[in-house]
Amino acid sequence: MRRVARRQRLRIIGAAAGMAAAAAAAIAIPLALPDTPHETFGNAATDLLSCHDSAGQQNRDTRPARLVNGVDGFIGDTSALDALPVEHLAGHRYLAWKTALSVASDARPYRTVAVVSPASARLGYGTGALAPSRRVRLPACGRRYTLYVGGIFVTRPACVILAVTGPDGTSATIAVPVLRTCPRRAR
């Protein structure tokens, strides 16, 4: 059992080193980015996070707020009067809705959270996130909920529809209001 755990840690470390080298190369090479926000960041790319990208294990004394297919934390805000921090990413203005996600221990080995709509929305999670993307894979680590800090980036107030998918292909969707309400059919 210890040997298997050690091999898994070595694979994760090797993958993290490879991702760090790829990130350094991506930063060093200037990219020509399109003008439309929904094409700004790689649509096909999935941010693959490791357990080292999490904020750690979280203890649960109460039931999760909005558990969807093994992931909790899809809390939104419908008040249009609230002000969100503004991020300028690749020449585009994004509103940053900070919301941490927790992956249940029984959601092993991971869950993938992906933006369904609007097309311009992005997800940015993990301690070393370089640029928000349309999909992020969050591994379940340990015997408790694994917390990932980050948020949802939108170009304007929106009802963001997210899909949470497991490795078996089972998927569930959730509507997250960001400075506006979501239609009843989207919830």
Coordinates of N, CA, C and O in Angstrom, one line a residue:
M1 N 0.8 -1.2 0.0 CA 0.0 0.0 0.0 C 0.9 1.2 0.0 O 0.6 2.2 -0.7
R2 N 1.9 1.3 0.8 CA 2.8 2.4 0.9 C 3.6 2.6 -0.4 O 3.8 3.7 -0.9
R3 N 3.9 1.5 -1.1 CA 4.6 1.6 -2.4 C 3.7 2.2 -3.4 O 4.1 3.1 -4.2
V4 N 2.5 1.8 -3.4 CA 1.5 2.4 -4.4 C 1.3 3.9 -4.1 O 1.4 4.7 -5.1
A5 N 1.2 4.3 -2.9 CA 1.0 5.7 -2.6 C 2.3 6.5 -2.9 O 2.2 7.6 -3.5
R6 N 3.4 5.9 -2.7 CA 4.7 6.6 -3.1 C 4.8 6.8 -4.6 O 5.1 7.8 -5.1
R7 N 4.4 5.7 -5.4 CA 4.4 5.8 -6.8 C 3.5 6.9 -7.3 O 3.8 7.6 -8.3
Q8 N 2.3 7.0 -6.7 CA 1.3 8.0 -7.1 C 1.9 9.4 -6.8 O 1.7 10.3 -7.6
R9 N 2.5 9.6 -5.7 CA 3.1 10.9 -5.3 C 4.2 11.2 -6.4 O 4.3 12.4 -6.8
L10 N 5.0 10.3 -6.7 CA 6.1 10.5 -7.7 C 5.5 10.9 -9.1 O 6.0 11.8 -9.8
R11 N 4.4 10.2 -9.5 CA 3.7 10.6 -10.7 C 3.2 12.0 -10.7 O 3.3 12.7 -11.6
I12 N 2.6 12.3 -9.6 CA 2.0 13.7 -9.4 C 3.1 14.7 -9.5 O 3.0 15.7 -10.2
I13 N 4.2 14.5 -8.8 CA 5.3 15.4 -8.8 C 5.9 15.5 -10.2 O 6.2 16.6 -10.7
G14 N 6.0 14.4 -10.9 CA 6.5 14.4 -12.3 C 5.6 15.2 -13.2 O 6.0 16.0 -14.1
A15 N 4.3 15.0 -13.0 CA 3.3 15.7 -13.9 C 3.3 17.2 -13.5 O 3.2 18.1 -14.4
A16 N 3.5 17.6 -12.2 CA 3.5 19.0 -11.9 C 4.8 19.6 -12.4 O 4.7 20.8 -12.9
A17 N 5.9 18.9 -12.5 CA 7.1 19.5 -13.1 C 6.9 19.7 -14.5 O 7.4 20.7 -15.1
G18 N 6.3 18.8 -15.2 CA 6.0 18.9 -16.6 C 5.1 20.1 -16.9 O 5.3 20.8 -17.9
M19 N 4.1 20.2 -16.1 CA 3.1 21.3 -16.3 C 3.8 22.7 -16.0 O 3.6 23.7 -16.7
A20 N 4.7 22.7 -15.0 CA 5.5 24.0 -14.7 C 6.3 24.3 -15.9 O 6.4 25.5 -16.3
A21 N 7.0 23.4 -16.5 CA 7.8 23.7 -17.7 C 7.0 24.1 -18.9 O 7.3 25.1 -19.6
A22 N 5.8 23.5 -19.1 CA 4.9 24.0 -20.1 C 4.4 25.4 -19.9 O 4.3 26.2 -20.8
A23 N 4.1 25.7 -18.6 CA 3.6 27.0 -18.3 C 4.7 28.0 -18.5 O 4.4 29.1 -19.0
A24 N 5.9 27.7 -18.1 CA 7.0 28.6 -18.4 C 7.2 28.9 -19.9 O 7.4 30.0 -20.3
A25 N 7.1 27.9 -20.7 CA 7.2 28.0 -22.1 C 6.1 28.9 -22.7 O 6.3 29.7 -23.5
A26 N 4.9 28.7 -22.1 CA 3.7 29.4 -22.6 C 3.9 30.9 -22.3 O 3.4 31.8 -23.0
I27 N 4.5 31.2 -21.1 CA 4.7 32.6 -20.7 C 5.8 33.2 -21.6 O 5.7 34.4 -22.0
A28 N 6.8 32.4 -21.9 CA 7.9 33.0 -22.6 C 7.6 33.2 -24.1 O 8.1 34.1 -24.7
I29 N 6.6 32.5 -24.7 CA 6.3 32.6 -26.1 C 5.0 33.5 -26.2 O 4.0 33.2 -25.7
P30 N 5.2 34.7 -26.8 CA 4.0 35.6 -26.9 C 2.9 34.9 -27.8 O 3.3 34.4 -28.9
L31 N 1.7 35.0 -27.4 CA 0.6 34.4 -28.2 C -0.2 35.5 -28.8 O -0.5 36.5 -28.2
A32 N -0.7 35.3 -30.0 CA -1.7 36.2 -30.6 C -3.1 35.7 -30.2 O -3.5 34.6 -30.6
L33 N -3.7 36.5 -29.4 CA -5.0 36.1 -28.9 C -6.1 36.7 -29.7 O -6.1 37.9 -30.1
P34 N -7.2 36.0 -30.0 CA -8.3 36.6 -30.8 C -9.0 37.7 -30.0 O -8.8 37.8 -28.8
D35 N -9.9 38.5 -30.7 CA -10.5 39.6 -30.1 C -11.8 39.2 -29.3 O -12.2 40.0 -28.5
T36 N -12.4 38.1 -29.5 CA -13.6 37.7 -28.8 C -13.3 37.0 -27.5 O -12.5 36.1 -27.4
P37 N -14.0 37.4 -26.4 CA -13.7 36.8 -25.1 C -13.9 35.3 -25.0 O -13.1 34.6 -24.3
H38 N -14.9 34.8 -25.7 CA -15.1 33.3 -25.6 C -14.0 32.5 -26.3 O -13.9 31.3 -26.2
E39 N -13.1 33.2 -27.0 CA -12.0 32.5 -27.6 C -10.7 32.8 -27.0 O -9.6 32.4 -27.4
T40 N -10.7 33.7 -25.9 CA -9.5 34.2 -25.3 C -8.6 33.1 -24.7 O -7.4 33.1 -24.9
F41 N -9.2 32.2 -24.0 CA -8.5 31.1 -23.4 C -8.8 29.8 -24.0 O -9.9 29.7 -24.5
G42 N -7.9 28.8 -24.0 CA -8.2 27.6 -24.7 C -9.5 27.0 -24.4 O -9.8 26.6 -23.2
N43 N -10.4 26.9 -25.4 CA -11.7 26.3 -25.2 C -11.6 24.8 -24.9 O -12.4 24.2 -24.2
A44 N -10.6 24.1 -25.5 CA -10.5 22.7 -25.4 C -9.7 22.2 -24.2 O -9.7 21.1 -23.8
A45 N -8.9 23.1 -23.7 CA -7.9 22.8 -22.6 C -8.7 22.6 -21.3 O -9.6 23.3 -21.0
T46 N -8.2 21.7 -20.5 CA -8.7 21.5 -19.2 C -7.6 21.7 -18.2 O -6.5 21.1 -18.4
D47 N -7.8 22.6 -17.2 CA -6.8 22.7 -16.2 C -6.8 21.5 -15.3 O -7.8 21.2 -14.7
L48 N -5.7 20.8 -15.3 CA -5.6 19.5 -14.5 C -4.9 19.9 -13.2 O -3.6 20.1 -13.1
L49 N -5.6 20.0 -12.1 CA -5.0 20.3 -10.8 C -4.6 19.0 -10.1 O -5.1 17.9 -10.4
S50 N -3.7 19.2 -9.1 CA -3.2 18.1 -8.3 C -3.6 18.4 -6.8 O -4.1 19.5 -6.6
C51 N -3.4 17.5 -6.0 CA -3.8 17.7 -4.6 C -3.0 18.9 -4.0 O -3.4 19.5 -3.0
H52 N -1.8 19.1 -4.5 CA -0.9 20.2 -4.0 C -1.6 21.6 -4.4 O -1.2 22.6 -3.8
D53 N -2.5 21.6 -5.3 CA -3.1 22.9 -5.7 C -4.3 23.2 -4.8 O -4.9 24.3 -4.9
S54 N -4.7 22.3 -3.9 CA -5.8 22.5 -3.0 C -5.4 23.3 -1.8 O -4.2 23.4 -1.5
A55 N -6.3 23.9 -1.1 CA -6.1 24.6 0.1 C -6.1 23.6 1.3 O -5.9 24.0 2.5
G56 N -6.3 22.4 1.1 CA -6.2 21.3 2.1 C -7.5 20.6 2.3 O -8.5 20.9 1.6
Q57 N -7.6 19.8 3.4 CA -8.8 19.0 3.7 C -9.7 19.9 4.6 O -9.2 20.6 5.5
Q58 N -11.0 19.8 4.4 CA -11.9 20.5 5.1 C -12.8 19.6 5.9 O -13.3 18.6 5.3
N59 N -13.1 19.9 7.1 CA -14.0 19.1 8.0 C -15.4 19.6 7.7 O -15.6 20.8 7.6
R60 N -16.4 18.7 7.7 CA -17.8 19.1 7.5 C -18.5 18.7 8.8 O -18.6 17.6 9.2
D61 N -19.1 19.8 9.5 CA -20.0 19.6 10.6 C -21.4 19.6 10.2 O -22.3 19.0 10.9
T62 N -21.7 20.2 9.1 CA -23.1 20.2 8.6 C -23.1 19.7 7.2 O -22.1 19.5 6.5
R63 N -24.4 19.6 6.6 CA -24.5 19.1 5.3 C -24.0 20.1 4.3 O -24.0 21.3 4.6
P64 N -23.5 19.7 3.1 CA -23.0 20.7 2.1 C -24.1 21.6 1.7 O -25.3 21.2 1.7
A65 N -23.7 22.8 1.3 CA -24.7 23.8 0.8 C -25.3 23.4 -0.5 O -26.6 23.4 -0.6
R66 N -24.5 23.1 -1.5 CA -25.1 22.7 -2.8 C -24.2 21.7 -3.4 O -23.3 22.0 -4.2
L67 N -24.4 20.5 -3.0 CA -23.6 19.3 -3.5 C -24.1 18.9 -4.8 O -25.3 18.5 -5.0
V68 N -23.2 18.9 -5.8 CA -23.6 18.5 -7.2 C -22.6 17.5 -7.7 O -21.4 17.8 -7.9
N69 N -23.0 16.2 -7.8 CA -22.1 15.2 -8.3 C -20.8 15.1 -7.6 O -19.7 14.9 -8.3
G70 N -20.8 15.3 -6.3 CA -19.6 15.2 -5.5 C -18.8 16.5 -5.3 O -17.7 16.5 -4.7
V71 N -19.3 17.6 -5.8 CA -18.6 18.9 -5.6 C -19.6 19.8 -5.0 O -20.8 19.9 -5.3
D72 N -19.1 20.6 -4.0 CA -19.9 21.5 -3.2 C -19.3 22.9 -3.3 O -18.1 23.1 -3.6
G73 N -20.2 23.9 -3.2 CA -19.8 25.3 -3.2 C -20.3 26.2 -4.3 O -19.7 27.3 -4.5
F74 N -21.3 25.8 -4.9 CA -21.8 26.6 -6.1 C -22.8 27.7 -5.6 O -24.0 27.7 -5.8
I75 N -22.2 28.6 -4.8 CA -23.0 29.6 -4.2 C -22.9 30.9 -5.1 O -21.8 31.3 -5.4
G76 N -24.0 31.5 -5.4 CA -24.0 32.7 -6.2 C -24.4 33.9 -5.5 O -24.7 33.9 -4.3
D77 N -24.6 35.0 -6.2 CA -25.1 36.2 -5.7 C -26.0 36.9 -6.7 O -25.5 37.1 -7.8
T78 N -27.2 37.2 -6.3 CA -28.2 37.7 -7.3 C -28.3 39.2 -7.2 O -29.0 39.9 -7.9
S79 N -27.6 39.9 -6.2 CA -27.7 41.3 -6.0 C -26.9 42.1 -7.1 O -25.6 42.1 -7.1
A80 N -27.6 42.8 -8.0 CA -26.9 43.6 -9.0 C -26.2 44.8 -8.4 O -25.4 45.4 -9.1
L81 N -26.4 45.1 -7.1 CA -25.8 46.2 -6.5 C -24.4 45.9 -6.0 O -23.6 46.8 -5.6
D82 N -24.1 44.6 -5.8 CA -22.8 44.3 -5.3 C -21.7 44.5 -6.4 O -22.0 44.4 -7.6
A83 N -20.5 44.9 -5.9 CA -19.4 45.2 -6.9 C -18.4 44.0 -6.8 O -18.1 43.6 -5.7
L84 N -18.0 43.5 -7.9 CA -17.0 42.4 -8.0 C -15.7 43.0 -8.4 O -15.6 44.0 -9.1
P85 N -14.6 42.4 -7.9 CA -13.3 42.8 -8.4 C -13.2 42.6 -9.9 O -13.8 41.7 -10.5
V86 N -12.5 43.5 -10.6 CA -12.4 43.5 -12.0 C -11.0 43.0 -12.3 O -10.0 43.4 -11.8
E87 N -10.9 42.0 -13.2 CA -9.6 41.4 -13.6 C -9.5 41.7 -15.1 O -10.4 41.6 -15.9
H88 N -8.3 42.1 -15.5 CA -8.0 42.3 -17.0 C -7.1 41.1 -17.4 O -6.0 41.0 -17.0
L89 N -7.7 40.2 -18.2 CA -7.0 39.0 -18.7 C -7.0 39.0 -20.2 O -8.0 39.1 -20.8
A90 N -5.8 39.0 -20.7 CA -5.6 38.9 -22.2 C -6.3 40.0 -22.9 O -6.9 39.8 -23.9
G91 N -6.3 41.2 -22.3 CA -7.0 42.3 -23.0 C -8.5 42.4 -22.8 O -9.1 43.3 -23.4
H92 N -9.1 41.6 -22.0 CA -10.5 41.6 -21.8 C -10.8 41.8 -20.3 O -10.1 41.4 -19.4
R93 N -11.9 42.5 -20.1 CA -12.3 42.8 -18.7 C -13.3 41.7 -18.2 O -14.2 41.4 -18.8
Y94 N -12.9 41.2 -17.0 CA -13.7 40.1 -16.4 C -14.1 40.5 -15.0 O -13.3 41.1 -14.3
L95 N -15.3 40.2 -14.6 CA -15.7 40.3 -13.2 C -15.4 39.0 -12.5 O -15.6 37.9 -13.1
A96 N -14.7 39.0 -11.4 CA -14.3 37.8 -10.7 C -15.2 37.5 -9.5 O -15.2 38.3 -8.5
W97 N -16.0 36.4 -9.6 CA -16.9 36.0 -8.5 C -16.1 34.9 -7.8 O -15.9 33.8 -8.3
K98 N -15.6 35.2 -6.6 CA -14.9 34.3 -5.8 C -15.8 33.3 -5.1 O -16.7 33.7 -4.4
T99 N -15.5 32.0 -5.4 CA -16.3 31.0 -4.8 C -15.4 29.7 -4.7 O -15.0 29.2 -5.8
A100 N -15.2 29.2 -3.5 CA -14.4 28.0 -3.4 C -15.2 26.8 -3.7 O -16.4 26.8 -3.5
L101 N -14.6 25.7 -4.2 CA -15.2 24.5 -4.4 C -14.6 23.4 -3.6 O -13.4 23.4 -3.4
S102 N -15.4 22.5 -3.1 CA -14.9 21.3 -2.3 C -15.3 20.0 -3.0 O -16.5 19.9 -3.3
V103 N -14.4 19.1 -3.1 CA -14.6 17.8 -3.7 C -14.7 16.8 -2.6 O -13.8 16.7 -1.7
A104 N -15.8 16.1 -2.6 CA -16.1 15.0 -1.5 C -15.1 13.9 -1.7 O -14.6 13.6 -2.8
S105 N -14.8 13.3 -0.6 CA -13.8 12.1 -0.6 C -14.3 11.0 -1.4 O -13.6 10.2 -2.0
D106 N -15.7 10.8 -1.5 CA -16.2 9.7 -2.2 C -16.4 10.0 -3.7 O -16.9 9.2 -4.5
A107 N -15.8 11.2 -4.2 CA -15.9 11.6 -5.6 C -14.5 11.2 -6.2 O -14.1 11.9 -7.2
R108 N -13.9 10.2 -5.7 CA -12.5 9.8 -6.3 C -12.7 9.3 -7.6 O -13.7 8.6 -7.9
P109 N -11.7 9.4 -8.5 CA -10.4 10.1 -8.2 C -10.5 11.6 -8.5 O -9.7 12.4 -8.0
Y110 N -11.5 12.0 -9.2 CA -11.7 13.5 -9.5 C -13.1 13.8 -10.0 O -13.8 12.9 -10.4
R111 N -13.3 15.1 -10.1 CA -14.5 15.6 -10.8 C -14.0 16.7 -11.7 O -13.1 17.5 -11.4
T112 N -14.7 16.9 -12.9 CA -14.4 17.9 -13.8 C -15.5 18.9 -13.8 O -16.7 18.5 -14.0
V113 N -15.2 20.2 -13.6 CA -16.2 21.2 -13.7 C -16.0 22.0 -14.9 O -14.9 22.5 -15.2
A114 N -17.0 22.2 -15.8 CA -16.9 22.8 -17.1 C -18.0 23.9 -17.2 O -19.1 23.7 -16.8
V115 N -17.7 25.0 -17.9 CA -18.6 26.0 -18.3 C -19.5 25.5 -19.4 O -19.0 25.1 -20.5
V116 N -20.8 25.5 -19.3 CA -21.7 25.2 -20.3 C -22.1 26.5 -21.0 O -22.1 26.6 -22.2
S117 N -22.5 27.5 -20.2 CA -22.9 28.9 -20.8 C -22.7 29.9 -19.6 O -22.8 29.5 -18.5
P118 N -22.5 31.1 -20.0 CA -22.3 31.7 -21.3 C -20.9 31.3 -21.8 O -20.0 31.0 -21.0
A119 N -20.7 31.4 -23.1 CA -19.5 31.0 -23.7 C -18.3 31.8 -23.2 O -17.1 31.4 -23.3
S120 N -18.5 33.0 -22.8 CA -17.4 33.9 -22.3 C -16.9 33.6 -20.9 O -15.9 34.1 -20.5
A121 N -17.7 32.9 -20.1 CA -17.4 32.6 -18.7 C -16.1 31.7 -18.6 O -15.9 30.8 -19.5
R122 N -15.4 31.9 -17.6 CA -14.2 31.1 -17.3 C -14.1 30.7 -15.9 O -14.7 31.3 -15.0
L123 N -13.3 29.6 -15.6 CA -13.1 29.1 -14.2 C -11.6 29.3 -13.9 O -10.8 28.9 -14.7
G124 N -11.3 29.7 -12.7 CA -9.9 29.8 -12.3 C -9.8 29.2 -10.9 O -10.3 29.8 -9.9
Y125 N -9.1 28.1 -10.8 CA -9.0 27.4 -9.5 C -7.6 26.9 -9.3 O -6.9 26.6 -10.2
G126 N -7.2 26.7 -8.0 CA -5.9 26.2 -7.6 C -5.0 27.3 -7.2 O -5.1 28.4 -7.6
T127 N -4.0 26.9 -6.4 CA -3.0 27.9 -5.9 C -2.1 28.4 -7.0 O -1.6 29.5 -6.9
G128 N -1.9 27.7 -8.1 CA -0.9 28.2 -9.1 C -1.6 28.4 -10.4 O -1.0 28.3 -11.5
A129 N -2.9 28.8 -10.4 CA -3.7 28.9 -11.7 C -3.0 30.1 -12.5 O -2.9 31.2 -12.0
L130 N -2.7 29.8 -13.7 CA -2.1 30.8 -14.6 C -3.1 31.6 -15.3 O -3.0 32.8 -15.3
A131 N -4.1 31.0 -15.9 CA -5.1 31.7 -16.6 C -6.4 30.9 -16.5 O -6.4 29.7 -16.5
P132 N -7.5 31.6 -16.3 CA -8.8 30.9 -16.3 C -9.1 30.1 -17.6 O -8.6 30.4 -18.6
S133 N -9.8 29.0 -17.4 CA -10.1 28.1 -18.6 C -11.6 27.7 -18.5 O -12.3 28.1 -17.6
R134 N -12.1 27.0 -19.5 CA -13.5 26.6 -19.5 C -13.7 25.3 -18.7 O -14.8 25.0 -18.3
R135 N -12.7 24.6 -18.4 CA -12.8 23.3 -17.7 C -11.7 23.2 -16.7 O -10.5 23.6 -17.0
V136 N -12.0 22.6 -15.5 CA -11.0 22.4 -14.5 C -11.2 21.0 -13.9 O -12.4 20.7 -13.6
R137 N -10.2 20.2 -13.7 CA -10.3 18.9 -13.1 C -9.8 19.0 -11.7 O -8.6 19.3 -11.5
L138 N -10.7 18.7 -10.7 CA -10.4 18.8 -9.3 C -10.3 17.4 -8.7 O -11.3 16.7 -8.6
P139 N -9.1 17.0 -8.2 CA -9.0 15.6 -7.6 C -9.5 15.6 -6.2 O -9.5 16.6 -5.5
A140 N -10.1 14.5 -5.8 CA -10.5 14.2 -4.4 C -9.3 13.7 -3.7 O -8.7 12.7 -4.1
C141 N -8.9 14.3 -2.6 CA -7.6 13.9 -1.9 C -8.0 13.6 -0.4 O -8.6 14.5 0.3
G142 N -7.6 12.5 0.1 CA -7.8 12.2 1.5 C -9.2 11.8 1.9 O -10.0 11.4 1.0
R143 N -9.5 11.8 3.2 CA -10.8 11.3 3.7 C -11.8 12.4 3.9 O -12.9 12.1 4.4
R144 N -11.4 13.6 3.7 CA -12.4 14.7 3.9 C -12.6 15.5 2.6 O -11.9 15.1 1.6
Y145 N -13.4 16.5 2.7 CA -13.6 17.3 1.5 C -12.3 18.1 1.2 O -11.6 18.5 2.1
T146 N -11.9 18.1 -0.1 CA -10.7 18.8 -0.6 C -11.2 20.2 -1.1 O -12.0 20.3 -2.0
L147 N -10.6 21.3 -0.5 CA -11.0 22.6 -0.9 C -10.1 23.2 -1.9 O -8.9 23.1 -1.8
Y148 N -10.7 23.8 -2.9 CA -10.0 24.5 -4.0 C -10.5 26.0 -4.0 O -11.7 26.2 -4.2
V149 N -9.5 26.9 -3.8 CA -9.9 28.3 -3.9 C -9.9 28.8 -5.3 O -9.1 28.3 -6.2
G150 N -10.7 29.8 -5.6 CA -10.7 30.3 -7.0 C -12.1 31.0 -7.2 O -12.7 31.5 -6.3
G151 N -12.5 31.0 -8.5 CA -13.8 31.6 -8.8 C -14.2 31.5 -10.2 O -13.5 30.9 -11.1
I152 N -15.3 32.2 -10.5 CA -15.9 32.2 -11.8 C -15.6 33.6 -12.4 O -15.9 34.6 -11.7
F153 N -15.2 33.7 -13.6 CA -14.9 34.9 -14.3 C -16.0 35.1 -15.4 O -16.2 34.3 -16.3
V154 N -16.7 36.3 -15.4 CA -17.7 36.6 -16.4 C -17.4 38.0 -16.9 O -16.8 38.9 -16.3
T155 N -17.8 38.3 -18.2 CA -17.6 39.6 -18.8 C -18.7 40.6 -18.3 O -18.5 41.8 -18.4
R156 N -19.9 40.0 -17.9 CA -21.0 40.9 -17.4 C -21.8 40.0 -16.5 O -21.7 38.7 -16.5
P157 N -22.7 40.5 -15.7 CA -23.6 39.7 -14.8 C -24.2 38.6 -15.7 O -24.7 38.8 -16.8
A158 N -24.3 37.4 -15.1 CA -24.7 36.2 -15.9 C -25.2 35.1 -15.0 O -24.9 35.1 -13.8
C159 N -26.1 34.3 -15.6 CA -26.4 33.0 -14.9 C -25.5 32.0 -15.6 O -25.6 31.6 -16.7
V160 N -24.5 31.5 -14.8 CA -23.5 30.6 -15.3 C -23.9 29.2 -15.1 O -24.2 28.8 -14.0
I161 N -24.0 28.5 -16.2 CA -24.4 27.0 -16.1 C -23.1 26.2 -16.2 O -22.3 26.4 -17.1
L162 N -22.9 25.4 -15.1 CA -21.7 24.5 -15.0 C -22.1 23.1 -15.1 O -23.2 22.7 -14.5
A163 N -21.3 22.2 -15.7 CA -21.5 20.8 -15.7 C -20.4 20.2 -14.8 O -19.2 20.5 -14.9
V164 N -20.8 19.3 -13.9 CA -19.9 18.5 -13.1 C -19.9 17.1 -13.5 O -21.0 16.4 -13.5
T165 N -18.8 16.6 -14.0 CA -18.7 15.3 -14.6 C -17.6 14.4 -13.8 O -16.6 14.9 -13.5
G166 N -18.0 13.2 -13.6 CA -17.0 12.2 -13.0 C -16.3 11.4 -14.1 O -16.6 11.5 -15.3
P167 N -15.3 10.6 -13.7 CA -14.6 9.9 -14.7 C -15.4 8.8 -15.4 O -15.0 8.4 -16.5
D168 N -16.5 8.5 -14.9 CA -17.4 7.5 -15.5 C -18.3 8.1 -16.6 O -19.1 7.5 -17.2
G169 N -18.2 9.5 -16.7 CA -19.1 10.2 -17.7 C -20.4 10.7 -17.1 O -21.1 11.4 -17.8
T170 N -20.7 10.3 -15.9 CA -21.9 10.8 -15.2 C -21.8 12.3 -15.0 O -20.8 12.8 -14.5
S171 N -22.8 13.0 -15.5 CA -22.8 14.5 -15.4 C -24.0 15.1 -14.8 O -25.1 14.5 -14.9
A172 N -23.9 16.2 -14.1 CA -25.0 17.0 -13.6 C -24.7 18.4 -13.8 O -23.5 18.9 -13.8
T173 N -25.7 19.2 -14.0 CA -25.5 20.7 -14.2 C -26.0 21.5 -13.0 O -26.9 21.0 -12.3
I174 N -25.5 22.7 -12.9 CA -25.9 23.6 -11.8 C -25.9 25.0 -12.4 O -25.0 25.3 -13.2
A175 N -26.8 25.8 -12.0 CA -26.9 27.2 -12.4 C -26.4 28.1 -11.2 O -26.9 28.0 -10.1
V176 N -25.4 28.9 -11.5 CA -24.8 29.8 -10.5 C -25.1 31.2 -10.9 O -24.6 31.7 -11.9
P177 N -25.9 31.9 -10.1 CA -26.2 33.3 -10.4 C -25.0 34.2 -10.0 O -24.5 34.2 -8.9
V178 N -24.5 35.0 -11.0 CA -23.5 36.0 -10.7 C -24.0 37.4 -11.0 O -24.1 37.8 -12.2
L179 N -24.5 38.1 -10.0 CA -25.1 39.4 -10.0 C -26.4 39.5 -10.8 O -26.8 40.6 -11.2
R180 N -27.0 38.4 -11.0 CA -28.4 38.4 -11.6 C -29.0 37.0 -11.2 O -28.3 36.1 -10.9
T181 N -30.3 36.9 -11.3 CA -31.0 35.7 -11.0 C -31.0 34.7 -12.2 O -30.8 35.2 -13.4
C182 N -31.1 33.5 -11.9 CA -31.1 32.5 -13.0 C -32.6 32.1 -13.2 O -33.4 32.1 -12.3
P183 N -33.0 31.9 -14.5 CA -34.3 31.5 -14.8 C -34.6 30.2 -14.0 O -33.7 29.3 -13.8
R184 N -35.9 30.0 -13.7 CA -36.3 28.8 -12.9 C -35.9 27.5 -13.6 O -35.5 26.5 -13.0
R185 N -36.0 27.4 -14.9 CA -35.6 26.2 -15.7 C -34.2 25.9 -15.6 O -33.8 24.8 -15.9
A186 N -33.3 26.9 -15.3 CA -31.9 26.6 -15.3 C -31.4 26.1 -13.9 O -30.3 25.6 -13.8
R187 N -32.2 26.2 -12.9 CA -31.8 25.8 -11.6 C -31.8 24.3 -11.4 O -32.0 23.4 -11.2

